[in-house]
Short mmCIF file of C-alpha atoms in Angstrom, two decimals:
data_model
loop_
_atom_site.label_atom_id
_atom_site.label_comp_id
_atom_site.label_asym_id
_atom_site.label_seq_id
_atom_site.Cartn_x
_atom_site.Cartn_y
_atom_site.Cartn_z
CA MET A 1 0.02 0.00 -0.04
CA GLU A 2 1.31 3.40 -0.81
CA SER A 3 0.25 6.54 0.86
CA ARG A 4 -0.71 9.26 -1.40
CA ASN A 5 -1.10 13.21 -1.10
CA SER A 6 -3.91 15.06 -2.64
CA GLN A 7 -1.55 17.65 -4.01
CA THR A 8 1.10 16.50 -6.38
CA SER A 9 3.52 19.31 -5.25
CA SER A 10 4.14 19.14 -1.60
CA HIS A 11 7.44 21.18 -1.60
CA GLY A 12 6.16 24.64 -1.60
CA ALA A 13 6.23 25.14 2.20
CA LEU A 14 9.71 23.48 2.24
CA GLU A 15 11.13 25.58 -0.46
CA MET A 16 10.18 28.67 1.26
CA MET A 17 12.04 27.54 4.44
CA ILE A 18 15.27 26.53 2.69
CA ALA A 19 15.77 28.97 -0.02
CA PRO A 20 18.00 29.12 -2.13
CA LEU A 21 18.48 25.34 -1.77
CA THR A 22 16.65 22.93 -3.70
CA PRO A 23 15.00 20.04 -1.72
CA GLU A 24 17.43 17.73 -3.24
CA GLU A 25 20.31 19.78 -2.02
CA PHE A 26 18.82 20.20 1.42
CA PHE A 27 18.09 16.52 2.06
CA ARG A 28 21.67 15.55 0.75
CA ASP A 29 23.67 18.20 2.58
CA HIS A 30 21.69 19.29 5.75
CA TYR A 31 18.87 17.02 6.76
CA GLU A 32 19.86 15.22 9.85
CA LYS A 33 23.40 16.42 9.40
CA ALA A 34 23.97 20.08 9.72
CA TYR A 35 22.07 23.40 10.43
CA PHE A 36 21.02 25.67 7.55
CA HIS A 37 20.35 29.44 7.95
CA SER A 38 18.41 30.67 4.99
CA THR A 39 19.27 34.33 4.55
CA ALA A 40 16.48 34.86 1.93
CA ILE A 41 13.67 37.32 3.29
CA ASN A 42 10.37 35.74 2.57
CA PRO A 43 7.24 37.66 3.05
CA ASN A 44 4.99 34.67 3.21
CA VAL A 45 6.50 33.91 6.64
CA GLY A 46 4.44 36.79 7.95
CA ASP A 47 1.22 35.40 6.29
CA LEU A 48 1.13 32.60 8.73
CA LEU A 49 0.92 34.45 11.84
CA SER A 50 1.21 37.92 13.48
CA ILE A 51 1.48 39.67 17.04
CA ASP A 52 -1.89 40.74 16.50
CA ARG A 53 -3.19 37.18 16.15
CA ILE A 54 -1.44 36.08 19.18
CA ASP A 55 -3.16 39.04 20.98
CA GLU A 56 -6.42 37.79 19.83
CA ILE A 57 -5.71 34.31 20.93
CA ILE A 58 -4.79 35.38 24.44
CA ALA A 59 -7.68 37.81 24.88
CA ASP A 60 -10.56 36.02 23.05
CA SER A 61 -9.88 32.23 22.55
CA GLU A 62 -10.48 29.36 24.86
CA LEU A 63 -7.22 28.68 26.76
CA PRO A 64 -7.04 25.37 28.34
CA ALA A 65 -4.25 25.01 30.91
CA ARG A 66 -2.01 23.10 28.44
CA SER A 67 -2.47 25.35 25.64
CA ILE A 68 -0.05 27.98 27.01
CA SER A 69 3.24 28.12 29.07
CA MET A 70 5.96 30.63 30.04
CA ALA A 71 9.64 30.66 30.51
CA LYS A 72 12.28 33.27 31.26
CA SER A 73 16.06 33.23 31.46
CA GLY A 74 16.39 29.49 30.54
CA ARG A 75 13.76 28.24 33.08
CA GLY A 76 10.14 27.55 32.67
CA ILE A 77 8.03 29.46 34.89
CA PRO A 78 5.46 27.38 37.13
CA ALA A 79 2.09 27.35 35.75
CA GLY A 80 0.64 28.60 39.10
CA GLU A 81 2.14 32.14 38.27
CA TYR A 82 -0.13 32.56 35.39
CA THR A 83 -3.22 30.40 36.29
CA PHE A 84 -6.06 30.73 38.83
CA ALA A 85 -6.38 28.12 41.68
CA ASN A 86 -8.76 26.11 39.47
CA GLY A 87 -6.24 25.77 36.70
CA VAL A 88 -7.87 28.30 34.32
CA VAL A 89 -5.43 30.57 32.56
CA ASP A 90 -5.15 34.07 34.18
CA ARG A 91 -4.88 36.08 30.82
CA GLY A 92 -3.81 39.38 32.60
CA ALA A 93 -0.94 37.29 34.52
CA VAL A 94 0.18 36.11 31.16
CA LEU A 95 0.55 39.55 29.63
CA ASP A 96 2.07 40.92 32.83
CA GLY A 97 4.73 38.24 32.90
CA PHE A 98 5.47 39.16 29.40
CA ARG A 99 5.88 42.62 30.36
CA ASP A 100 8.30 41.26 33.07
CA GLY A 101 10.48 39.61 30.55
CA ALA A 102 8.82 36.15 30.18
CA THR A 103 8.26 34.26 26.87
CA ILE A 104 4.84 33.33 25.98
CA ILE A 105 4.72 29.73 24.47
CA LEU A 106 1.71 28.42 22.63
CA PRO A 107 2.36 24.76 22.08
CA GLN A 108 0.50 22.76 19.22
CA LEU A 109 -1.24 26.01 17.98
CA HIS A 110 -1.59 24.36 14.54
CA PHE A 111 -4.59 22.67 16.18
CA ALA A 112 -6.35 25.90 16.81
CA ASP A 113 -5.32 27.90 13.72
CA GLY A 114 -6.23 26.91 10.16
CA LYS A 115 -3.37 28.55 8.46
CA LEU A 116 -0.75 26.82 10.64
CA TYR A 117 -2.52 23.47 10.24
CA GLU A 118 -2.64 23.68 6.54
CA PHE A 119 1.11 24.56 6.76
CA CYS A 120 2.02 21.55 8.71
CA LEU A 121 -0.16 19.38 6.42
CA SER A 122 1.87 20.51 3.48
CA LEU A 123 5.13 19.47 5.19
CA GLN A 124 4.04 15.93 6.12
CA ARG A 125 4.42 14.48 2.61
CA ALA A 126 7.87 16.09 2.09
CA PHE A 127 9.25 14.53 5.40
CA GLY A 128 7.20 11.42 5.64
CA ALA A 129 6.47 12.50 9.22
CA ARG A 130 4.09 14.27 11.45
CA THR A 131 4.67 17.95 11.88
CA GLN A 132 3.79 20.43 14.64
CA THR A 133 4.09 24.14 15.62
CA ASN A 134 5.12 25.64 18.84
CA ILE A 135 4.91 29.62 19.01
CA TYR A 136 7.36 31.72 21.05
CA MET A 137 6.59 35.37 21.83
CA THR A 138 9.79 37.05 23.64
CA PRO A 139 10.22 40.38 24.92
CA PRO A 140 13.07 42.48 23.83
CA GLY A 141 16.35 41.57 25.46
CA GLU A 142 15.23 38.23 26.78
CA HIS A 143 15.49 34.49 25.98
CA GLY A 144 13.09 31.60 27.08
CA PHE A 145 15.63 28.83 27.26
CA GLY A 146 19.22 28.21 27.64
CA VAL A 147 21.56 26.20 25.62
CA HIS A 148 20.05 22.92 24.74
CA TYR A 149 19.34 20.56 21.91
CA ASP A 150 16.13 18.95 20.77
CA ASP A 151 15.11 15.37 20.35
CA HIS A 152 13.25 16.18 16.94
CA ASP A 153 14.40 18.26 13.86
CA VAL A 154 13.04 21.95 13.92
CA PHE A 155 12.61 24.77 11.46
CA VAL A 156 12.34 28.20 12.92
CA LEU A 157 10.44 30.76 10.85
CA GLN A 158 11.04 34.44 12.31
CA VAL A 159 7.71 36.09 11.90
CA ALA A 160 8.34 39.29 13.77
CA GLY A 161 11.54 41.13 15.27
CA ALA A 162 14.65 39.32 15.16
CA LYS A 163 16.75 36.87 17.32
CA ASP A 164 20.57 36.33 17.88
CA TRP A 165 21.22 32.72 17.42
CA GLU A 166 24.20 30.72 18.82
CA ILE A 167 24.90 27.40 17.28
CA TYR A 168 26.91 24.83 19.40
CA GLY A 169 28.21 21.30 19.01
CA ASP A 170 26.26 18.02 17.87
CA ARG A 171 25.65 15.00 19.57
CA GLU A 172 27.85 11.84 18.48
CA THR A 173 24.46 10.10 17.48
CA LEU A 174 21.08 11.45 16.66
CA PRO A 175 18.97 11.40 19.89
CA TYR A 176 15.76 9.18 19.99
CA ARG A 177 12.61 10.77 21.01
CA GLY A 178 12.74 11.40 24.71
CA GLU A 179 16.55 11.90 24.81
CA GLY A 180 16.25 15.55 25.58
CA PHE A 181 19.14 17.86 26.76
CA ARG A 182 20.19 17.65 30.50
CA LYS A 183 22.50 20.35 31.81
CA ASP A 184 23.82 17.82 34.39
CA ARG A 185 24.69 15.23 31.76
CA ASP A 186 25.22 16.69 28.16
CA ASP A 187 28.07 18.87 26.94
CA PRO A 188 26.84 21.40 24.30
CA GLY A 189 30.31 21.73 22.92
CA GLU A 190 31.91 24.94 21.79
CA LEU A 191 30.19 27.79 20.05
CA LYS A 192 30.51 27.17 16.49
CA ASP A 193 28.57 30.06 14.93
CA SER A 194 26.47 33.03 15.78
CA PHE A 195 24.17 35.08 13.54
CA VAL A 196 20.95 37.14 13.49
CA LEU A 197 17.84 35.63 12.20
CA GLU A 198 15.88 38.43 10.88
CA THR A 199 12.09 38.73 10.13
CA GLY A 200 11.10 36.54 7.29
CA GLN A 201 14.17 34.39 7.44
CA CYS A 202 14.15 30.67 8.42
CA LEU A 203 16.49 28.32 10.01
CA TYR A 204 16.92 24.47 10.06
CA VAL A 205 18.36 22.87 13.31
CA PRO A 206 18.80 19.10 13.27
CA ARG A 207 17.98 17.21 16.49
CA GLY A 208 21.10 16.87 18.71
CA THR A 209 22.43 20.19 17.61
CA ALA A 210 22.83 22.46 20.72
CA HIS A 211 21.70 26.07 20.41
CA ARG A 212 20.51 29.19 22.09
CA ALA A 213 18.51 32.17 20.92
CA LEU A 214 18.16 35.58 22.41
CA THR A 215 16.05 38.47 21.34
CA HIS A 216 17.77 40.87 19.04
CA GLY A 217 17.37 44.71 19.25
CA ASP A 218 14.39 46.75 20.84
CA GLU A 219 11.49 44.96 19.41
CA PRO A 220 9.81 41.61 20.72
CA SER A 221 10.40 38.61 18.74
CA LEU A 222 7.60 36.13 17.53
CA HIS A 223 8.85 33.13 15.82
CA ILE A 224 7.13 29.50 14.81
CA THR A 225 9.18 26.49 15.60
CA VAL A 226 8.05 23.67 13.30
CA GLY A 227 8.81 20.25 14.70
CA ILE A 228 9.47 17.21 12.35
CA LEU A 229 8.51 14.23 14.45
CA VAL A 230 10.24 11.57 12.49
CA GLN A 231 9.87 7.65 13.03
CA THR A 232 13.29 5.91 12.82
CA TRP A 233 14.25 2.54 11.52
CA ALA A 234 14.50 1.52 15.16
CA ASP A 235 10.63 2.14 15.24
CA PHE A 236 10.22 0.06 11.94
CA MET A 237 12.08 -2.89 12.98
CA LEU A 238 10.44 -3.18 16.40
CA GLU A 239 7.03 -3.31 14.49
CA ALA A 240 8.62 -5.82 12.04
CA VAL A 241 9.49 -7.92 15.14
CA ALA A 242 5.91 -7.57 16.73
CA GLU A 243 4.19 -8.60 13.26
CA ALA A 244 6.64 -11.52 12.73
CA SER A 245 6.11 -12.77 16.37
CA LEU A 246 2.40 -13.31 15.47
CA ARG A 247 3.70 -16.22 13.07
CA ILE A 248 6.37 -17.65 15.38
CA PRO A 249 4.46 -19.88 18.10
CA GLU A 250 7.67 -19.89 20.21
CA MET A 251 7.59 -16.37 20.75
CA ARG A 252 4.41 -16.67 22.89
CA HIS A 253 6.19 -18.87 25.61
CA SER A 254 6.92 -17.09 28.73
CA LEU A 255 10.68 -16.16 29.88
CA PRO A 256 12.34 -19.17 31.69
CA ARG A 257 11.64 -18.93 35.36
CA ASP A 258 15.44 -19.01 36.04
CA LEU A 259 16.47 -16.50 33.29
CA TYR A 260 17.33 -13.78 35.92
CA PHE A 261 19.25 -16.07 38.48
CA GLU A 262 22.66 -17.44 38.83
CA GLU A 263 21.47 -21.06 38.68
CA GLY A 264 19.78 -20.44 35.32
CA ASP A 265 21.10 -22.29 32.23
CA ARG A 266 22.78 -19.23 30.71
CA ALA A 267 23.93 -21.22 27.72
CA ALA A 268 20.69 -22.75 26.97
CA HIS A 269 18.73 -19.28 27.20
CA LYS A 270 21.21 -17.69 24.87
CA ALA A 271 20.70 -20.49 22.24
CA MET A 272 17.03 -19.90 22.48
CA PHE A 273 17.60 -16.15 21.96
CA GLU A 274 19.63 -16.71 18.85
CA ARG A 275 17.19 -19.18 17.43
CA MET A 276 14.42 -16.54 18.01
CA ALA A 277 16.41 -13.92 16.26
CA ARG A 278 17.05 -16.16 13.36
CA ALA A 279 13.34 -17.08 13.20
CA ILE A 280 12.42 -13.32 13.25
CA ALA A 281 14.94 -12.73 10.37
CA ASP A 282 13.33 -15.40 8.23
CA THR A 283 9.69 -14.48 9.05
CA ALA A 284 9.58 -10.77 9.22
CA SER A 285 7.78 -9.16 6.28
CA PHE A 286 8.96 -5.72 4.96
CA ASP A 287 5.43 -5.41 3.00
CA ALA A 288 3.47 -6.15 6.01
CA THR A 289 5.36 -3.82 8.42
CA LEU A 290 5.25 -1.12 5.49
CA SER A 291 1.41 -1.44 5.16
CA ALA A 292 0.97 -0.93 9.11
CA PHE A 293 3.19 2.03 9.23
CA SER A 294 1.76 3.77 6.28
CA GLY A 295 -1.87 3.18 7.26
CA ASN A 296 -1.09 4.44 10.88
CA PHE A 297 0.63 7.49 9.39
CA VAL A 298 -2.42 8.24 7.17
CA ARG A 299 -5.04 7.71 10.06
CA SER A 300 -2.95 9.88 12.47
CA GLN A 301 -2.56 12.88 10.18
CA GLY A 302 -5.49 14.60 11.53
CA GLY A 303 -8.60 15.81 9.33
CA ARG A 304 -8.99 19.03 7.62
CA VAL A 305 -12.76 19.53 7.22
CA ARG A 306 -13.25 23.25 6.71
CA GLY A 307 -16.08 23.70 4.33
CA GLY A 308 -17.62 20.23 4.93
CA LEU A 309 -20.49 21.13 6.88
CA ASN A 310 -21.68 23.86 4.32
CA ALA A 311 -21.20 21.22 1.55
CA LEU A 312 -23.28 18.64 3.39
CA CYS A 313 -26.06 21.08 4.28
CA ARG A 314 -27.59 20.69 0.72
CA PRO A 315 -28.15 17.66 -1.38
CA ILE A 316 -25.31 16.31 -3.53
CA GLY A 317 -26.55 16.38 -7.05
CA ASP A 318 -25.24 14.04 -9.84
CA HIS A 319 -23.34 16.68 -11.42
CA ASP A 320 -21.97 18.66 -8.59
CA ARG A 321 -18.20 18.50 -8.91
CA PHE A 322 -15.76 18.04 -6.13
CA THR A 323 -12.05 18.60 -6.05
CA ILE A 324 -9.45 16.82 -3.85
CA ARG A 325 -8.42 19.02 -0.77
CA PRO A 326 -4.70 19.99 -1.05
CA HIS A 327 -2.23 18.07 1.29
CA ILE A 328 -4.85 15.48 2.82
CA LEU A 329 -3.14 12.08 2.65
CA TYR A 330 -5.15 8.90 1.61
CA SER A 331 -4.37 5.39 0.56
CA PHE A 332 -6.21 2.62 -1.26
CA GLU A 333 -5.43 -0.73 0.45
CA ASP A 334 -6.68 -4.38 0.93
CA ALA A 335 -9.28 -4.22 3.63
CA ALA A 336 -8.04 -7.64 4.76
CA ASP A 337 -5.15 -5.77 6.45
CA ASP A 338 -7.77 -4.50 9.01
CA GLY A 339 -9.65 -7.71 9.05
CA GLY A 340 -12.14 -6.96 6.46
CA GLU A 341 -12.75 -8.04 2.76
CA GLY A 342 -12.04 -6.38 -0.77
CA ARG A 343 -10.60 -2.83 -0.83
CA GLN A 344 -10.83 0.33 1.28
CA ILE A 345 -9.87 3.87 1.10
CA VAL A 346 -7.85 4.99 4.18
CA LEU A 347 -8.16 8.67 5.50
CA PRO A 348 -7.31 10.59 8.42
CA GLY A 349 -9.47 9.12 11.16
CA ALA A 350 -11.32 6.73 8.95
CA SER A 351 -11.15 3.56 6.64
CA LEU A 352 -14.06 3.24 4.13
CA PRO A 353 -14.90 -0.18 2.78
CA LEU A 354 -15.52 -0.08 -0.95
CA SER A 355 -17.12 -2.81 -3.28
CA GLU A 356 -15.11 -4.34 -5.99
CA GLU A 357 -17.18 -2.37 -8.68
CA LEU A 358 -16.68 1.17 -6.88
CA ALA A 359 -13.01 0.88 -5.70
CA PRO A 360 -11.12 0.98 -9.11
CA GLN A 361 -13.38 3.79 -10.25
CA LEU A 362 -12.99 5.94 -7.27
CA GLN A 363 -9.12 5.44 -7.14
CA ALA A 364 -8.98 6.57 -10.76
CA HIS A 365 -11.11 9.86 -10.20
CA ILE A 366 -9.41 10.71 -6.98
CA GLU A 367 -5.99 10.47 -8.59
CA GLY A 368 -7.38 12.42 -11.61
CA GLY A 369 -8.23 15.32 -9.14
CA SER A 370 -11.96 15.82 -9.17
CA LEU A 371 -15.21 13.80 -9.50
CA SER A 372 -18.87 14.03 -9.61
CA LYS A 373 -21.45 11.12 -8.98
CA ALA A 374 -22.28 11.43 -12.69
CA ASP A 375 -18.49 10.23 -13.35
CA PHE A 376 -19.31 6.62 -12.11
CA THR A 377 -21.17 3.73 -13.55
CA VAL A 378 -22.24 1.71 -10.65
CA THR A 379 -25.24 -0.48 -9.89
CA ASP A 380 -25.26 0.33 -6.06
CA ALA A 381 -26.07 4.01 -6.19
CA GLU A 382 -26.81 4.03 -2.41
CA GLU A 383 -23.14 3.06 -1.83
CA LEU A 384 -21.90 5.74 -4.10
CA ASP A 385 -23.97 8.28 -2.23
CA ASP A 386 -22.77 7.08 1.21
CA VAL A 387 -18.91 7.12 0.11
CA ILE A 388 -19.00 10.61 -1.43
CA GLY A 389 -20.70 11.88 1.58
CA SER A 390 -18.16 10.27 3.95
CA LEU A 391 -15.19 11.65 1.53
CA ILE A 392 -16.61 15.18 2.19
CA ALA A 393 -17.20 14.73 5.82
CA TYR A 394 -13.67 13.41 6.54
CA GLY A 395 -12.16 16.31 4.33
CA LEU A 396 -10.70 14.79 1.19
CA LEU A 397 -13.46 16.29 -1.08
CA VAL A 398 -14.20 20.00 -1.49
CA ARG A 399 -17.18 21.16 -3.43
CA VAL A 400 -16.36 23.27 -6.44
#
């Protein structure tokens, strides 16, 4: 099964962040290897967010406790300093903290902002990974965090103001998720480079590269951090082992009772381990593992359904035409992979079973970019109506 994207070109957002590099140059020379400071000034960065939008969010949006945090001079600020006793965000305290030098952090803002969400979706095909945004609003002359590295790759888009960036050393190996920087354990290395990230510029920092950023000049800084949440070959191989173990009966046996103790038969246990490893190597299926990973990636993308309610508020005529929403992932696969029969289309949040008659026609029309019910030749009109309606509800189809 192959995951597909509903827009043939998914490099637009990436190209904005890495100009003047091409995607090929970026992935060859920088991805997971070395930071890259794009000195190009791109006005489209400012279209994604603004200080006025942050002001609106803090003033008028619902703010669950986990939707905002604050930091100052390298340390996180306890939530009790900007929330009430019942956990509700104290909006005045947030602004007063900013006035006193604290950075306002809005994690995962893409889930509450359509532009940022669309931007994240546009990057997921380019990286084959989920993406997220964290927003940082920092007063003049301040910084939120000290020298550290992240456990995931990041792009920094400078929306307003500017920041002084410092780049330090790299870990010997790329960190896994959860292997964050610890001051008492990790050496950031020597300062390797420093520069000013200006409004409209972008920066790529691989996971494991230590860095620090301080507000430059007399204006506040607003930047978007885009996190690339990759899955590793280790993740893939663990899934392969789990999938293969379903077909190796010996893997279901409990560990020997004496495995942990000195009187245990270490040689016999080691021999069993080696037999199991050979059995896994002989049984593991790349195709089955890929199918599981690909399906989970599509399902977990998150739906984009803007306009769907309007489209469903009136009947769908035979000649009403629909286009494919940009950036939404989908895949056609055998329903047997999920314990069903026949074919299915997999979407963010849903898997829709398809008859043998409908499946090839639907795949051809979707990959063609647009469709109407009149384009199909089917005997089960009720199935077609239901599938088209569901594709609108789950965000793949947009009414022209």
